[in-house]
Short mmCIF file of C-alpha atoms in Angstrom, two decimals:
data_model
loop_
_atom_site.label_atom_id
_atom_site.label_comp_id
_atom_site.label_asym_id
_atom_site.label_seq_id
_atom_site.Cartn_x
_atom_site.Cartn_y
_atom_site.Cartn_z
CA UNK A 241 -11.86 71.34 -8.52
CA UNK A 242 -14.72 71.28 -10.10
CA UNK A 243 -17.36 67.95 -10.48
CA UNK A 244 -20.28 66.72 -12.19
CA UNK A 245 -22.60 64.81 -10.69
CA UNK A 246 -25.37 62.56 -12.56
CA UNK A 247 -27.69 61.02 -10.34
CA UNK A 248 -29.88 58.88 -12.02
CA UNK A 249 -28.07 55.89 -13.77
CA UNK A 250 -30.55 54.86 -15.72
CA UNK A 251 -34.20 56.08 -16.90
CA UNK A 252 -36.98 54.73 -18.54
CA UNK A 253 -39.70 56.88 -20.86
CA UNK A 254 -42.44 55.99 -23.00
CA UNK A 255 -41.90 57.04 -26.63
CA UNK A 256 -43.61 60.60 -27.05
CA UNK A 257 -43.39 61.29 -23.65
CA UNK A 258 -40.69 64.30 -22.46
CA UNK A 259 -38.15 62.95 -19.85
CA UNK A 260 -35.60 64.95 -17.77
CA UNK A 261 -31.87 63.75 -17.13
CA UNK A 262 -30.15 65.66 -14.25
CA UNK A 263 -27.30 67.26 -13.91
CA UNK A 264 -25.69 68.88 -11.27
CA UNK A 265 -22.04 70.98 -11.10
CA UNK A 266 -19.33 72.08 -8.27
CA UNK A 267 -17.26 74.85 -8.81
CA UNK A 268 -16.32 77.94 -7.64
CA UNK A 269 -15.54 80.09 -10.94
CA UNK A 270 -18.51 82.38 -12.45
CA UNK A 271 -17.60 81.66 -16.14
CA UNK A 272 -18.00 78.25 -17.39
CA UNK A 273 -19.91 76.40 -19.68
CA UNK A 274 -22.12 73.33 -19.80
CA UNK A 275 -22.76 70.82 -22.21
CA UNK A 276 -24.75 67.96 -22.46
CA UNK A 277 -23.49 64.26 -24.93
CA UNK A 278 -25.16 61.40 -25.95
CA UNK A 279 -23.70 58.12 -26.61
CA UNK A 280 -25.22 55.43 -28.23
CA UNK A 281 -24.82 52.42 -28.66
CA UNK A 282 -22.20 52.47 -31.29
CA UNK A 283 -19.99 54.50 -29.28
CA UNK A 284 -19.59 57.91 -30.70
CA UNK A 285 -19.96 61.04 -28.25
CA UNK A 286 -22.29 63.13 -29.85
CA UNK A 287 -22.98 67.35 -29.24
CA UNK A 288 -26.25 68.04 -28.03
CA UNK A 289 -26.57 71.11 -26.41
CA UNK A 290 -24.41 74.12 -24.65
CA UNK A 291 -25.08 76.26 -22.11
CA UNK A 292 -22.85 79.25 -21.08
CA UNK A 293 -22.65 80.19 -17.26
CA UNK A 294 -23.57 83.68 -18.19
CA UNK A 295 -26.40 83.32 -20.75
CA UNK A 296 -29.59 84.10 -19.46
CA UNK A 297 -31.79 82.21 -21.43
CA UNK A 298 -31.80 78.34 -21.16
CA UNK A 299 -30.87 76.84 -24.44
CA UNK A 300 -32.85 74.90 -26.39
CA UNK A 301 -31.96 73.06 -29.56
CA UNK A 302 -34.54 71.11 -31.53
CA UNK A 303 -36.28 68.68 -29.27
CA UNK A 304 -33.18 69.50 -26.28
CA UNK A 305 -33.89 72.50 -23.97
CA UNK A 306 -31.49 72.30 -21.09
CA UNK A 307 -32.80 73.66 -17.90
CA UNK A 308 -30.11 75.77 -15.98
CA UNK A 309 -30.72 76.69 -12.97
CA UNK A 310 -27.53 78.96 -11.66
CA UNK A 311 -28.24 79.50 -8.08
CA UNK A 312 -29.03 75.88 -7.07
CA UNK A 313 -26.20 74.40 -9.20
CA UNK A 314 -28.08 72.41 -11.95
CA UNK A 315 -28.00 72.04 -15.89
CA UNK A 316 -30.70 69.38 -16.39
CA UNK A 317 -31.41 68.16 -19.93
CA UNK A 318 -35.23 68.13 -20.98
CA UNK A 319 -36.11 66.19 -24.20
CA UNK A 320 -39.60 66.21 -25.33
CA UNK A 321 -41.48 63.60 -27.36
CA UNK A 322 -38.63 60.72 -26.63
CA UNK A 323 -38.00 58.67 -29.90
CA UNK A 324 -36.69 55.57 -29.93
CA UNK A 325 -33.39 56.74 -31.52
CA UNK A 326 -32.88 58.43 -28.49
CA UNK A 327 -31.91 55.26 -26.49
CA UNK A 328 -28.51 55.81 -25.40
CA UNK A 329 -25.92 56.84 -22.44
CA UNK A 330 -26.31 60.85 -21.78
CA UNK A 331 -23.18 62.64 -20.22
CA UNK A 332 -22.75 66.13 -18.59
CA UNK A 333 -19.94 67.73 -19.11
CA UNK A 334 -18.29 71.01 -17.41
CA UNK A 335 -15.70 73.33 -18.67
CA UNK A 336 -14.42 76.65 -17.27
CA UNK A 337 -13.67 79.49 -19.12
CA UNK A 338 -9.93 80.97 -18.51
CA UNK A 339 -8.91 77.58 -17.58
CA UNK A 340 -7.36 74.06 -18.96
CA UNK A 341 -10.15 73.81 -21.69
CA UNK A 342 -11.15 70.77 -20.60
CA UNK A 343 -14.22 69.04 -20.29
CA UNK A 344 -15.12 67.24 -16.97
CA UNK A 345 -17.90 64.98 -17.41
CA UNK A 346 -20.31 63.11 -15.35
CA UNK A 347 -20.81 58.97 -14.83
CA UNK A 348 -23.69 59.01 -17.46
CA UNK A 349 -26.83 58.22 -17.72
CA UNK A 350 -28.44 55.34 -19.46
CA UNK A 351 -31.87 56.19 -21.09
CA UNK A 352 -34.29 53.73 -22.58
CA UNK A 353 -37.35 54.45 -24.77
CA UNK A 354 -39.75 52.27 -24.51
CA UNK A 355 -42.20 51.48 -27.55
CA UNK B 13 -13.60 64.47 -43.89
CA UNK B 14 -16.17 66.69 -41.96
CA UNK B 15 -15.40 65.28 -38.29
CA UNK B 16 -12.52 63.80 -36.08
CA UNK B 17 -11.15 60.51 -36.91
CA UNK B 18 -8.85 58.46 -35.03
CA UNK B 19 -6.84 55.36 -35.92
CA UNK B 20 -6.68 52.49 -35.55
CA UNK B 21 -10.13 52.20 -34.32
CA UNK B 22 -9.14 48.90 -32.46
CA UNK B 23 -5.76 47.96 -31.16
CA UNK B 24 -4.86 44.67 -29.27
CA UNK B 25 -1.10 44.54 -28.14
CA UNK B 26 0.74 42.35 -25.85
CA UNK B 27 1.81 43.83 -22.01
CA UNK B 28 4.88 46.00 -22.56
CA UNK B 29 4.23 46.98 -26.48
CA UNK B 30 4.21 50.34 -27.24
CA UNK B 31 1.22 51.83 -29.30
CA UNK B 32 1.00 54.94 -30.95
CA UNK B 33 -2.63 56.06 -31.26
CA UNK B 34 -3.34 58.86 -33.90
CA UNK B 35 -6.00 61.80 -34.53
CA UNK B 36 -6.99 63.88 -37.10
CA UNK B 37 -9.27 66.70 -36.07
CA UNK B 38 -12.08 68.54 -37.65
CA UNK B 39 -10.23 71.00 -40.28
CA UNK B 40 -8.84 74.12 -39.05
CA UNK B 41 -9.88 73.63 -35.33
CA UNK B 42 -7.01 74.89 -33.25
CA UNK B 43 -7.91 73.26 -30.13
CA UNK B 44 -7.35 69.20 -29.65
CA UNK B 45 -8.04 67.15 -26.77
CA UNK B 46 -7.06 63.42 -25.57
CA UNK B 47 -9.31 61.71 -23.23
CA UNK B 48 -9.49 58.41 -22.04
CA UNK B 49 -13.26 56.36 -21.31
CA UNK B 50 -13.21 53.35 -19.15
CA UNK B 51 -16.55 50.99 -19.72
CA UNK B 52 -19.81 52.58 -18.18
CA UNK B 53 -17.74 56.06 -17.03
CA UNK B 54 -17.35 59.21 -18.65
CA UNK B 55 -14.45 60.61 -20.59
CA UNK B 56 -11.54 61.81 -18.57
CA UNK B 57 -9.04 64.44 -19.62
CA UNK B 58 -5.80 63.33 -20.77
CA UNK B 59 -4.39 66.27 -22.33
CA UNK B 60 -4.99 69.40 -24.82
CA UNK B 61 -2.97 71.05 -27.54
CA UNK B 62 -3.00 74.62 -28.77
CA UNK B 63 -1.79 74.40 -32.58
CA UNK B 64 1.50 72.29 -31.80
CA UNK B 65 1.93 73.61 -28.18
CA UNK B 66 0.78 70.87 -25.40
CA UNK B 67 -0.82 73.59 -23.00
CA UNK B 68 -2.14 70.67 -20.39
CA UNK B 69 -0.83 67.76 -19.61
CA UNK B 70 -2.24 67.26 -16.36
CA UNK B 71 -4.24 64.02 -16.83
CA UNK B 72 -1.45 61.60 -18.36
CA UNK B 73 -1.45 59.13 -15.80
CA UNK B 74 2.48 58.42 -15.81
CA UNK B 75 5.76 59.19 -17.85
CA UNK B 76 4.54 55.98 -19.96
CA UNK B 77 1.70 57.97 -21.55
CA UNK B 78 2.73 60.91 -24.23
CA UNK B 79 1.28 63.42 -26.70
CA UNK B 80 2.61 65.63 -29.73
CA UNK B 81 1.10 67.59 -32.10
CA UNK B 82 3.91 68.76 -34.02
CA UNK B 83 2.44 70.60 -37.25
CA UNK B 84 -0.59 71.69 -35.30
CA UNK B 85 -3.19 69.59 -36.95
CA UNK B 86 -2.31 65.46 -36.14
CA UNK B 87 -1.82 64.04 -32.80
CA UNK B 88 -0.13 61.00 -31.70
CA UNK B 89 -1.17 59.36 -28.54
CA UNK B 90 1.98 57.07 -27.63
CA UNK B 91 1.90 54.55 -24.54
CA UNK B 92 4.95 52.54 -23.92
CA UNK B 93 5.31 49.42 -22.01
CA UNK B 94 1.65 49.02 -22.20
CA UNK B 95 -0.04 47.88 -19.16
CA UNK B 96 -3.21 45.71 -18.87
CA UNK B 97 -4.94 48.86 -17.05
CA UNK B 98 -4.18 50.87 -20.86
CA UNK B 99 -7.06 48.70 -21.43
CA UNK B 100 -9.60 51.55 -22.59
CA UNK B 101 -11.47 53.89 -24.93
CA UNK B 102 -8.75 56.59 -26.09
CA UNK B 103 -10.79 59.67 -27.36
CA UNK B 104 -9.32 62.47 -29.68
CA UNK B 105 -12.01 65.77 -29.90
CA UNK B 106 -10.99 68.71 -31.39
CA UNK B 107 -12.83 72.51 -31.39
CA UNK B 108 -12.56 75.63 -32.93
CA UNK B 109 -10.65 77.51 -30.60
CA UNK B 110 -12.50 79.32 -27.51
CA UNK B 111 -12.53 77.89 -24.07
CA UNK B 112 -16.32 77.33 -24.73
CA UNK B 113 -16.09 76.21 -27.86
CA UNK B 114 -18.31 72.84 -28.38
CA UNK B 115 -15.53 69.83 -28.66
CA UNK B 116 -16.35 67.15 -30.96
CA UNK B 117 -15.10 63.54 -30.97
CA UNK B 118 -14.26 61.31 -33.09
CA UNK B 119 -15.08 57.61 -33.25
CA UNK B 120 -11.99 56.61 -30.31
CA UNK B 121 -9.51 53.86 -30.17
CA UNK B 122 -10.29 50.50 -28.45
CA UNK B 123 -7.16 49.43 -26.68
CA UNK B 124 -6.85 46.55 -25.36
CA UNK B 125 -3.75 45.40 -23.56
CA UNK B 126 -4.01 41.35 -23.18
#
């Protein structure tokens, strides 16, 4: 079955300053895909960014690049020049292709920008 | 509207009510998916509809929990005899179609089972 696993739960960046949330995954199918949600503080679940097992090029949207790294498991999310806004609880997420559809996500973790 | 919505966006019931949770996803996404989110966790699968066929049901917890989808756009979320541990977030996310297909959730349901 497969897992996510987030290891930091929480993290702390100055505003402006780039920070990196990781993400690791366990499973055993080649097709998959990986996505990355943020949560604030009013509680919706928000898209960031998607990554597809077989795409070769790490995606990257707006001020989110997610760093995929196939061999050693990982799908960490990079955001550069933190804003304040982005203060909130970050969640990995797994789905396979070719199977239920559904998204297994990780504990979370809690970012804080500080001022 | 443009996203998911769910309602009622709160709930309180009394132990053994039955509650009927609803969703209305994103128009024309085919896909729509029940999760449930405990305080400080993620979002765990609860089940997933293709149009108005339930194609998963693996994560209902017990025979009290049920979906339906029967014109393959609303979902109802029904619990009966509700239990104290219903207590929860009750997500609704709905996507185009393809397995990798971004999901997007609506605002959830705040159940609480006193």
């Amino acid at each position: 079955a497969q897992k996510i696993t987030q290891t930091q739960p929480g993290m702390f960046v100055q505003e402006k300053e780039a920070v990196t949330l990781d993400c690791t995954y366990d499973t055993s199918d080649q097709s998959y895909g990986l996505f990355w949600y943020k949560q604030p503080s009013s509680g919706e679940m928000i898209f960031l960014i998607y990554q597809g097992s077989y795409d070769e090029q790490n995606a990257t949207e707006g001020r989110y690049s997610l760093n995929f790294q196939k061999a050693r498991k990982s799908a960490n999310l990079v955001i550069s020049a933190s804003q304040l806004g982005d203060s909130a609880m970050y969640f990995c997420a797994m789905s396979l292709e070719g199977g239920s559809e559904k998204l297994v996500f990780g504990k979370g973790t809690k970012l804080t920008v500080n001022p | 509207g443009a996203g998911v919505s769910q309602s009622p966006r709160y709930k309180v019931t009394k132990r053994g009510q039955d509650v009927a949770l609803r969703c209305d996803p994103i128009s024309g996404h085919v896909s729509l998916y029940w999760y449930r989110q405990a305080l400080g966790q993620g979002p765990e699968f609860l089940t997933y509809f293709n149009y108005e066929a339930q194609q998963d049901k693996s994560g209902l917890p017990n025979d009290r929990f049920s979906a339906e989808r029967p014109e393959g756009s609303i979902s109802t979320l029904t619990i009966q005899r509700t239990e104290q541990r219903d207590s929860a977030m009750y997500r609704c996310a709905s996507s185009l179609a393809a397995i990798t297909d971004t999901q997007y959730f609506g605002p959830g349901t705040r159940l609480t089972v006193l």
